[in-house]
């Protein structure tokens, strides 16, 4: 039975997420893995209002992650300098379960560079730390994003793939994803 | 022995995080809980470059979460419409371990309202979904943030406390935090 890999990311917000999921699953299958997309769960939404529907989807996604051996997380910056928070949540969930965590981003600048560009005006504290307009410091560990996300990938034996995609392809470029699939196939094979 | 509660949040980025941590710990102690702050870990950074230092901090934080029975997460929007991704990661980590997850925010607008304000121009898909300028849909479940975060809190038996703090107090207002402490003390007592 081929290993199951949960495909975390903001891909679910694309216009045709199932067509995109099919492309990811095809790349997984080519390398002997079964890709599991968040929207794969059959969820009974009968009688659910919007809030309850959201909660049922959350439960279904957690169950899907529990059924997998690895996660490949799409961490391209999403509405700000960091990854989508749902994806970050799922990385933490997977890491606590002992899964391998792989990640890819289609923006190569490190976290400090991206965040400074995002917040605009910054200042320096006496100790040299850079802070934003809310006087909150900006991490400068040379990592892809917040250190918890980078730690999950590197400490679980995963791989972080980074590319510089054109703006219009930031959420759909898949070469970094394929690099993760190849690494996951090797780790799980 | 009093229950241990991990204090997740962007508080670590404040100018004097240990003074702020002391205020949170005092509120915990008043209700019979032991507050555990991310910076409490003693981390040997000898010989570590910036990247390695970041990874050691990540490992120490994960160990601290494993030592706790609950997490109180500060999910006030951080550099965008969503919570800090490190906090989101830690909520997922805690949830997979079966911990109670509590959360507070100092911005009361729901996720859709905040995100529309953040991205500016939006459009509507034929099915009625609102999408941003990257043509990514905006969740509209009436929840505080991405559905995974809300699910963690509500499904773990936690409480979500929300307030509307003045802009300058968004990251330091603690009445929502105290509401979580009271609820955590009841749940863990």
GROMACS .gro file of C-alpha atoms in nm:
model
  378
    1UNK     CA    1   0.000   0.000   0.000
    2UNK     CA    2   0.147   0.335  -0.095
    3UNK     CA    3   0.217   0.591   0.175
    4UNK     CA    4  -0.043   0.864   0.224
    5UNK     CA    5   0.063   1.228   0.211
    6UNK     CA    6  -0.165   1.510   0.326
    7UNK     CA    7  -0.154   1.809   0.089
    8UNK     CA    8  -0.181   2.111   0.319
    9UNK     CA    9  -0.200   2.460   0.176
   10UNK     CA   10  -0.416   2.749   0.067
   11UNK     CA   11  -0.489   2.552  -0.252
   12UNK     CA   12  -0.841   2.496  -0.119
   13UNK     CA   13  -0.909   2.864  -0.186
   14UNK     CA   14  -0.833   2.841  -0.561
   15UNK     CA   15  -1.119   2.876  -0.809
   16UNK     CA   16  -1.105   2.510  -0.908
   17UNK     CA   17  -0.936   2.339  -0.615
   18UNK     CA   18  -1.024   1.987  -0.725
   19UNK     CA   19  -0.854   2.034  -1.064
   20UNK     CA   20  -0.543   2.159  -0.883
   21UNK     CA   21  -0.565   1.870  -0.636
   22UNK     CA   22  -0.574   1.629  -0.930
   23UNK     CA   23  -0.244   1.771  -1.058
   24UNK     CA   24  -0.084   1.727  -0.716
   25UNK     CA   25  -0.220   1.375  -0.679
   26UNK     CA   26  -0.089   1.280  -1.024
   27UNK     CA   27   0.261   1.396  -0.921
   28UNK     CA   28   0.230   1.194  -0.600
   29UNK     CA   29   0.117   0.883  -0.788
   30UNK     CA   30   0.406   0.915  -1.029
   31UNK     CA   31   0.637   0.874  -0.730
   32UNK     CA   32   0.442   0.596  -0.563
   33UNK     CA   33   0.256   0.810  -0.308
   34UNK     CA   34  -0.113   0.870  -0.245
   35UNK     CA   35  -0.192   1.239  -0.220
   36UNK     CA   36  -0.473   1.325   0.021
   37UNK     CA   37  -0.641   1.662  -0.034
   38UNK     CA   38  -0.833   1.845   0.242
   39UNK     CA   39  -1.149   1.846   0.031
   40UNK     CA   40  -1.137   1.466  -0.014
   41UNK     CA   41  -1.335   1.404   0.301
   42UNK     CA   42  -1.702   1.333   0.253
   43UNK     CA   43  -1.865   1.566   0.500
   44UNK     CA   44  -2.230   1.555   0.589
   45UNK     CA   45  -2.331   1.921   0.610
   46UNK     CA   46  -2.701   1.845   0.663
   47UNK     CA   47  -2.853   2.078   0.918
   48UNK     CA   48  -2.530   2.272   0.962
   49UNK     CA   49  -2.523   2.650   0.963
   50UNK     CA   50  -2.203   2.823   0.843
   51UNK     CA   51  -2.021   2.794   1.175
   52UNK     CA   52  -2.110   2.431   1.223
   53UNK     CA   53  -2.008   2.357   0.862
   54UNK     CA   54  -1.668   2.512   0.932
   55UNK     CA   55  -1.624   2.299   1.242
   56UNK     CA   56  -1.720   1.979   1.058
   57UNK     CA   57  -1.461   2.057   0.790
   58UNK     CA   58  -1.198   2.114   1.060
   59UNK     CA   59  -1.274   1.775   1.218
   60UNK     CA   60  -1.260   1.602   0.880
   61UNK     CA   61  -0.923   1.758   0.800
   62UNK     CA   62  -0.777   1.646   1.132
   63UNK     CA   63  -0.900   1.292   1.067
   64UNK     CA   64  -0.740   1.299   0.721
   65UNK     CA   65  -0.405   1.409   0.868
   66UNK     CA   66  -0.422   1.125   1.119
   67UNK     CA   67  -0.464   0.882   0.827
   68UNK     CA   68  -0.140   0.999   0.661
   69UNK     CA   69   0.232   0.936   0.711
   70UNK     CA   70   0.353   1.276   0.591
   71UNK     CA   71   0.240   1.628   0.510
   72UNK     CA   72   0.356   1.842   0.220
   73UNK     CA   73   0.270   2.198   0.318
   74UNK     CA   74   0.237   2.486   0.073
   75UNK     CA   75   0.384   2.781   0.267
   76UNK     CA   76   0.397   3.054   0.001
   77UNK     CA   77   0.315   3.379   0.186
   78UNK     CA   78  -0.059   3.428   0.203
   79UNK     CA   79  -0.220   3.769   0.274
   80UNK     CA   80   0.086   3.889   0.459
   81UNK     CA   81   0.449   3.788   0.504
   82UNK     CA   82   0.371   3.442   0.644
   83UNK     CA   83   0.208   3.120   0.535
   84UNK     CA   84  -0.166   3.056   0.560
   85UNK     CA   85  -0.251   2.995   0.928
   86UNK     CA   86  -0.460   2.688   0.852
   87UNK     CA   87  -0.155   2.533   0.689
   88UNK     CA   88   0.064   2.632   0.986
   89UNK     CA   89  -0.190   2.471   1.219
   90UNK     CA   90  -0.184   2.149   1.018
   91UNK     CA   91   0.196   2.141   1.020
   92UNK     CA   92   0.193   2.159   1.400
   93UNK     CA   93  -0.078   1.895   1.419
   94UNK     CA   94   0.122   1.662   1.195
   95UNK     CA   95   0.448   1.727   1.376
   96UNK     CA   96   0.300   1.638   1.715
   97UNK     CA   97   0.182   1.308   1.565
   98UNK     CA   98   0.535   1.231   1.447
   99UNK     CA   99   0.465   1.266   1.074
  100UNK     CA  100   0.730   1.380   0.828
  101UNK     CA  101   0.669   1.743   0.734
  102UNK     CA  102   0.779   1.875   0.395
  103UNK     CA  103   0.715   2.228   0.272
  104UNK     CA  104   0.750   2.437  -0.041
  105UNK     CA  105   0.729   2.808  -0.107
  106UNK     CA  106   0.715   3.000  -0.432
  107UNK     CA  107   0.870   3.315  -0.280
  108UNK     CA  108   1.238   3.280  -0.199
  109UNK     CA  109   1.309   3.589   0.014
  110UNK     CA  110   1.368   3.498   0.377
  111UNK     CA  111   1.123   3.595   0.647
  112UNK     CA  112   1.297   3.914   0.759
  113UNK     CA  113   1.326   4.050   0.404
  114UNK     CA  114   0.962   3.974   0.325
  115UNK     CA  115   0.833   4.115   0.651
  116UNK     CA  116   1.028   4.440   0.622
  117UNK     CA  117   0.888   4.484   0.270
  118UNK     CA  118   0.538   4.410   0.398
  119UNK     CA  119   0.532   4.641   0.699
  120UNK     CA  120   0.710   4.930   0.528
  121UNK     CA  121   0.854   5.147   0.804
  122UNK     CA  122   1.067   4.968   1.059
  123UNK     CA  123   1.291   5.084   1.341
  124UNK     CA  124   1.579   4.938   1.537
  125UNK     CA  125   1.586   4.859   1.905
  126UNK     CA  126   1.898   4.939   2.108
  127UNK     CA  127   1.992   4.569   2.090
  128UNK     CA  128   1.978   4.580   1.710
  129UNK     CA  129   1.651   4.391   1.667
  130UNK     CA  130   1.429   4.521   1.387
  131UNK     CA  131   1.073   4.606   1.489
  132UNK     CA  132   0.756   4.689   1.299
  133UNK     CA  133   0.514   4.982   1.341
  134UNK     CA  134   0.340   4.800   1.629
  135UNK     CA  135   0.681   4.779   1.802
  136UNK     CA  136   0.681   4.401   1.762
  137UNK     CA  137   1.019   4.253   1.670
  138UNK     CA  138   1.073   4.079   1.338
  139UNK     CA  139   1.241   3.737   1.355
  140UNK     CA  140   1.581   3.730   1.188
  141UNK     CA  141   1.694   3.368   1.199
  142UNK     CA  142   1.743   3.342   0.823
  143UNK     CA  143   1.457   3.091   0.807
  144UNK     CA  144   1.171   3.060   0.560
  145UNK     CA  145   0.906   3.179   0.805
  146UNK     CA  146   0.837   3.171   1.179
  147UNK     CA  147   1.088   2.935   1.342
  148UNK     CA  148   0.821   2.684   1.447
  149UNK     CA  149   0.737   2.612   1.081
  150UNK     CA  150   1.099   2.577   0.978
  151UNK     CA  151   1.171   2.359   1.281
  152UNK     CA  152   0.891   2.119   1.196
  153UNK     CA  153   1.031   2.058   0.851
  154UNK     CA  154   1.396   2.029   0.940
  155UNK     CA  155   1.354   1.829   1.263
  156UNK     CA  156   1.113   1.579   1.108
  157UNK     CA  157   1.367   1.495   0.837
  158UNK     CA  158   1.168   1.685   0.578
  159UNK     CA  159   1.279   1.910   0.297
  160UNK     CA  160   1.203   2.275   0.232
  161UNK     CA  161   1.186   2.354  -0.140
  162UNK     CA  162   1.188   2.715  -0.251
  163UNK     CA  163   1.136   2.877  -0.589
  164UNK     CA  164   1.072   3.225  -0.722
  165UNK     CA  165   0.751   3.202  -0.919
  166UNK     CA  166   0.596   3.482  -1.123
  167UNK     CA  167   0.328   3.668  -0.927
  168UNK     CA  168   0.042   3.511  -1.119
  169UNK     CA  169   0.179   3.162  -1.054
  170UNK     CA  170   0.268   3.195  -0.687
  171UNK     CA  171  -0.014   2.968  -0.576
  172UNK     CA  172  -0.004   2.720  -0.862
  173UNK     CA  173   0.363   2.664  -0.951
  174UNK     CA  174   0.441   2.302  -0.867
  175UNK     CA  175   0.813   2.241  -0.920
  176UNK     CA  176   0.890   2.297  -0.550
  177UNK     CA  177   0.602   2.068  -0.466
  178UNK     CA  178   0.747   1.798  -0.689
  179UNK     CA  179   1.083   1.832  -0.514
  180UNK     CA  180   0.899   1.759  -0.188
  181UNK     CA  181   0.720   1.460  -0.342
  182UNK     CA  182   1.051   1.309  -0.454
  183UNK     CA  183   1.198   1.360  -0.107
  184UNK     CA  184   0.887   1.221   0.063
  185UNK     CA  185   0.893   0.912  -0.160
  186UNK     CA  186   1.253   0.851  -0.058
  187UNK     CA  187   1.181   0.905   0.313
  188UNK     CA  188   0.870   0.687   0.319
  189UNK     CA  189   0.971   0.425   0.062
  190UNK     CA  190   0.049   2.029   4.162
  191UNK     CA  191  -0.116   2.302   3.961
  192UNK     CA  192  -0.193   2.244   3.595
  193UNK     CA  193   0.051   2.387   3.343
  194UNK     CA  194  -0.076   2.615   3.068
  195UNK     CA  195   0.139   2.711   2.768
  196UNK     CA  196   0.104   3.080   2.680
  197UNK     CA  197   0.121   3.087   2.299
  198UNK     CA  198   0.116   3.414   2.111
  199UNK     CA  199   0.311   3.690   1.944
  200UNK     CA  200   0.386   3.823   2.295
  201UNK     CA  201   0.746   3.704   2.249
  202UNK     CA  202   0.788   3.988   1.996
  203UNK     CA  203   0.704   4.264   2.247
  204UNK     CA  204   0.982   4.498   2.365
  205UNK     CA  205   0.986   4.350   2.714
  206UNK     CA  206   0.834   4.005   2.673
  207UNK     CA  207   0.939   3.880   3.018
  208UNK     CA  208   0.758   4.166   3.192
  209UNK     CA  209   0.446   4.083   2.992
  210UNK     CA  210   0.491   3.712   3.067
  211UNK     CA  211   0.506   3.796   3.437
  212UNK     CA  212   0.165   3.965   3.413
  213UNK     CA  213   0.017   3.659   3.241
  214UNK     CA  214   0.173   3.422   3.493
  215UNK     CA  215   0.038   3.627   3.781
  216UNK     CA  216  -0.315   3.598   3.637
  217UNK     CA  217  -0.264   3.222   3.598
  218UNK     CA  218  -0.138   3.186   3.955
  219UNK     CA  219  -0.436   3.380   4.087
  220UNK     CA  220  -0.656   3.105   3.942
  221UNK     CA  221  -0.439   2.814   4.052
  222UNK     CA  222  -0.260   2.755   3.721
  223UNK     CA  223   0.107   2.763   3.625
  224UNK     CA  224   0.166   2.976   3.316
  225UNK     CA  225   0.448   2.854   3.093
  226UNK     CA  226   0.595   3.115   2.857
  227UNK     CA  227   0.783   3.020   2.538
  228UNK     CA  228   1.093   3.204   2.658
  229UNK     CA  229   1.101   3.006   2.985
  230UNK     CA  230   1.312   2.730   2.835
  231UNK     CA  231   1.680   2.745   2.910
  232UNK     CA  232   1.837   2.704   2.570
  233UNK     CA  233   2.204   2.648   2.512
  234UNK     CA  234   2.284   2.862   2.208
  235UNK     CA  235   2.657   2.796   2.225
  236UNK     CA  236   2.804   2.746   1.880
  237UNK     CA  237   2.472   2.814   1.711
  238UNK     CA  238   2.444   3.045   1.411
  239UNK     CA  239   2.113   3.228   1.357
  240UNK     CA  240   1.941   2.938   1.180
  241UNK     CA  241   2.052   2.682   1.435
  242UNK     CA  242   1.945   2.915   1.718
  243UNK     CA  243   1.598   2.936   1.563
  244UNK     CA  244   1.575   2.559   1.542
  245UNK     CA  245   1.683   2.512   1.904
  246UNK     CA  246   1.413   2.756   2.015
  247UNK     CA  247   1.156   2.565   1.811
  248UNK     CA  248   1.256   2.235   1.978
  249UNK     CA  249   1.243   2.394   2.323
  250UNK     CA  250   0.893   2.534   2.258
  251UNK     CA  251   0.765   2.195   2.146
  252UNK     CA  252   0.905   2.036   2.462
  253UNK     CA  253   0.735   2.303   2.674
  254UNK     CA  254   0.399   2.236   2.506
  255UNK     CA  255   0.439   1.863   2.574
  256UNK     CA  256   0.487   1.949   2.943
  257UNK     CA  257   0.152   2.133   2.962
  258UNK     CA  258  -0.213   2.032   2.992
  259UNK     CA  259  -0.357   2.328   2.802
  260UNK     CA  260  -0.267   2.615   2.573
  261UNK     CA  261  -0.403   2.968   2.587
  262UNK     CA  262  -0.334   3.115   2.244
  263UNK     CA  263  -0.327   3.485   2.166
  264UNK     CA  264  -0.483   3.506   1.820
  265UNK     CA  265  -0.520   3.881   1.769
  266UNK     CA  266  -0.452   3.941   1.396
  267UNK     CA  267  -0.081   3.979   1.336
  268UNK     CA  268   0.064   4.141   1.019
  269UNK     CA  269  -0.243   4.053   0.818
  270UNK     CA  270  -0.598   3.935   0.882
  271UNK     CA  271  -0.498   3.617   1.066
  272UNK     CA  272  -0.319   3.513   1.383
  273UNK     CA  273   0.058   3.476   1.407
  274UNK     CA  274   0.156   3.154   1.225
  275UNK     CA  275   0.381   3.037   1.509
  276UNK     CA  276   0.080   3.054   1.739
  277UNK     CA  277  -0.135   2.868   1.484
  278UNK     CA  278   0.134   2.600   1.460
  279UNK     CA  279   0.140   2.559   1.837
  280UNK     CA  280  -0.240   2.532   1.853
  281UNK     CA  281  -0.224   2.244   1.605
  282UNK     CA  282   0.061   2.082   1.794
  283UNK     CA  283  -0.132   2.104   2.121
  284UNK     CA  284  -0.456   1.982   1.968
  285UNK     CA  285  -0.294   1.669   1.824
  286UNK     CA  286  -0.161   1.591   2.173
  287UNK     CA  287  -0.512   1.618   2.314
  288UNK     CA  288  -0.455   1.936   2.515
  289UNK     CA  289  -0.733   2.183   2.585
  290UNK     CA  290  -0.696   2.484   2.355
  291UNK     CA  291  -0.823   2.826   2.463
  292UNK     CA  292  -0.782   3.144   2.260
  293UNK     CA  293  -0.838   3.516   2.288
  294UNK     CA  294  -0.839   3.797   2.037
  295UNK     CA  295  -0.847   4.173   2.086
  296UNK     CA  296  -1.013   4.236   1.749
  297UNK     CA  297  -1.377   4.132   1.736
  298UNK     CA  298  -1.461   4.148   1.365
  299UNK     CA  299  -1.504   3.805   1.214
  300UNK     CA  300  -1.257   3.664   0.964
  301UNK     CA  301  -1.446   3.763   0.649
  302UNK     CA  302  -1.493   4.124   0.762
  303UNK     CA  303  -1.126   4.162   0.860
  304UNK     CA  304  -0.997   3.999   0.544
  305UNK     CA  305  -1.212   4.208   0.312
  306UNK     CA  306  -1.085   4.521   0.491
  307UNK     CA  307  -0.728   4.398   0.460
  308UNK     CA  308  -0.725   4.302   0.092
  309UNK     CA  309  -0.927   4.601  -0.025
  310UNK     CA  310  -1.074   4.512  -0.363
  311UNK     CA  311  -1.268   4.187  -0.375
  312UNK     CA  312  -1.491   4.024  -0.632
  313UNK     CA  313  -1.765   3.763  -0.629
  314UNK     CA  314  -1.758   3.425  -0.795
  315UNK     CA  315  -2.068   3.298  -0.973
  316UNK     CA  316  -2.139   3.078  -0.669
  317UNK     CA  317  -2.138   3.385  -0.442
  318UNK     CA  318  -1.800   3.322  -0.277
  319UNK     CA  319  -1.594   3.635  -0.213
  320UNK     CA  320  -1.242   3.626  -0.354
  321UNK     CA  321  -0.935   3.846  -0.310
  322UNK     CA  322  -0.709   4.005  -0.573
  323UNK     CA  323  -0.517   3.677  -0.611
  324UNK     CA  324  -0.850   3.509  -0.692
  325UNK     CA  325  -0.832   3.309  -0.371
  326UNK     CA  326  -1.161   3.270  -0.187
  327UNK     CA  327  -1.215   3.421   0.156
  328UNK     CA  328  -1.363   3.188   0.419
  329UNK     CA  329  -1.707   3.295   0.537
  330UNK     CA  330  -1.799   3.060   0.818
  331UNK     CA  331  -1.855   3.337   1.071
  332UNK     CA  332  -1.557   3.211   1.273
  333UNK     CA  333  -1.276   3.403   1.440
  334UNK     CA  334  -1.011   3.299   1.188
  335UNK     CA  335  -0.932   3.003   0.962
  336UNK     CA  336  -1.163   2.717   1.053
  337UNK     CA  337  -0.881   2.494   1.181
  338UNK     CA  338  -0.803   2.742   1.459
  339UNK     CA  339  -1.165   2.782   1.561
  340UNK     CA  340  -1.216   2.405   1.547
  341UNK     CA  341  -0.924   2.340   1.781
  342UNK     CA  342  -1.071   2.566   2.046
  343UNK     CA  343  -1.432   2.457   2.023
  344UNK     CA  344  -1.369   2.084   1.980
  345UNK     CA  345  -1.119   2.065   2.266
  346UNK     CA  346  -1.374   2.211   2.506
  347UNK     CA  347  -1.194   2.544   2.512
  348UNK     CA  348  -1.326   2.896   2.510
  349UNK     CA  349  -1.272   3.175   2.261
  350UNK     CA  350  -1.270   3.517   2.429
  351UNK     CA  351  -1.297   3.827   2.212
  352UNK     CA  352  -1.264   4.195   2.291
  353UNK     CA  353  -1.224   4.519   2.097
  354UNK     CA  354  -0.907   4.678   2.229
  355UNK     CA  355  -0.775   5.020   2.128
  356UNK     CA  356  -0.513   4.992   1.853
  357UNK     CA  357  -0.222   5.063   2.087
  358UNK     CA  358  -0.338   4.791   2.325
  359UNK     CA  359  -0.418   4.519   2.076
  360UNK     CA  360  -0.121   4.306   2.181
  361UNK     CA  361  -0.123   4.380   2.551
  362UNK     CA  362  -0.491   4.395   2.660
  363UNK     CA  363  -0.544   4.102   2.896
  364UNK     CA  364  -0.914   4.084   2.988
  365UNK     CA  365  -0.982   3.823   2.718
  366UNK     CA  366  -0.680   3.633   2.838
  367UNK     CA  367  -0.816   3.634   3.191
  368UNK     CA  368  -1.149   3.498   3.066
  369UNK     CA  369  -0.951   3.207   2.918
  370UNK     CA  370  -0.760   3.155   3.243
  371UNK     CA  371  -1.085   3.131   3.439
  372UNK     CA  372  -1.225   2.880   3.189
  373UNK     CA  373  -0.902   2.679   3.188
  374UNK     CA  374  -0.896   2.664   3.566
  375UNK     CA  375  -1.249   2.527   3.561
  376UNK     CA  376  -1.170   2.272   3.287
  377UNK     CA  377  -0.847   2.151   3.448
  378UNK     CA  378  -0.941   2.184   3.813
   0.00000   0.00000   0.00000
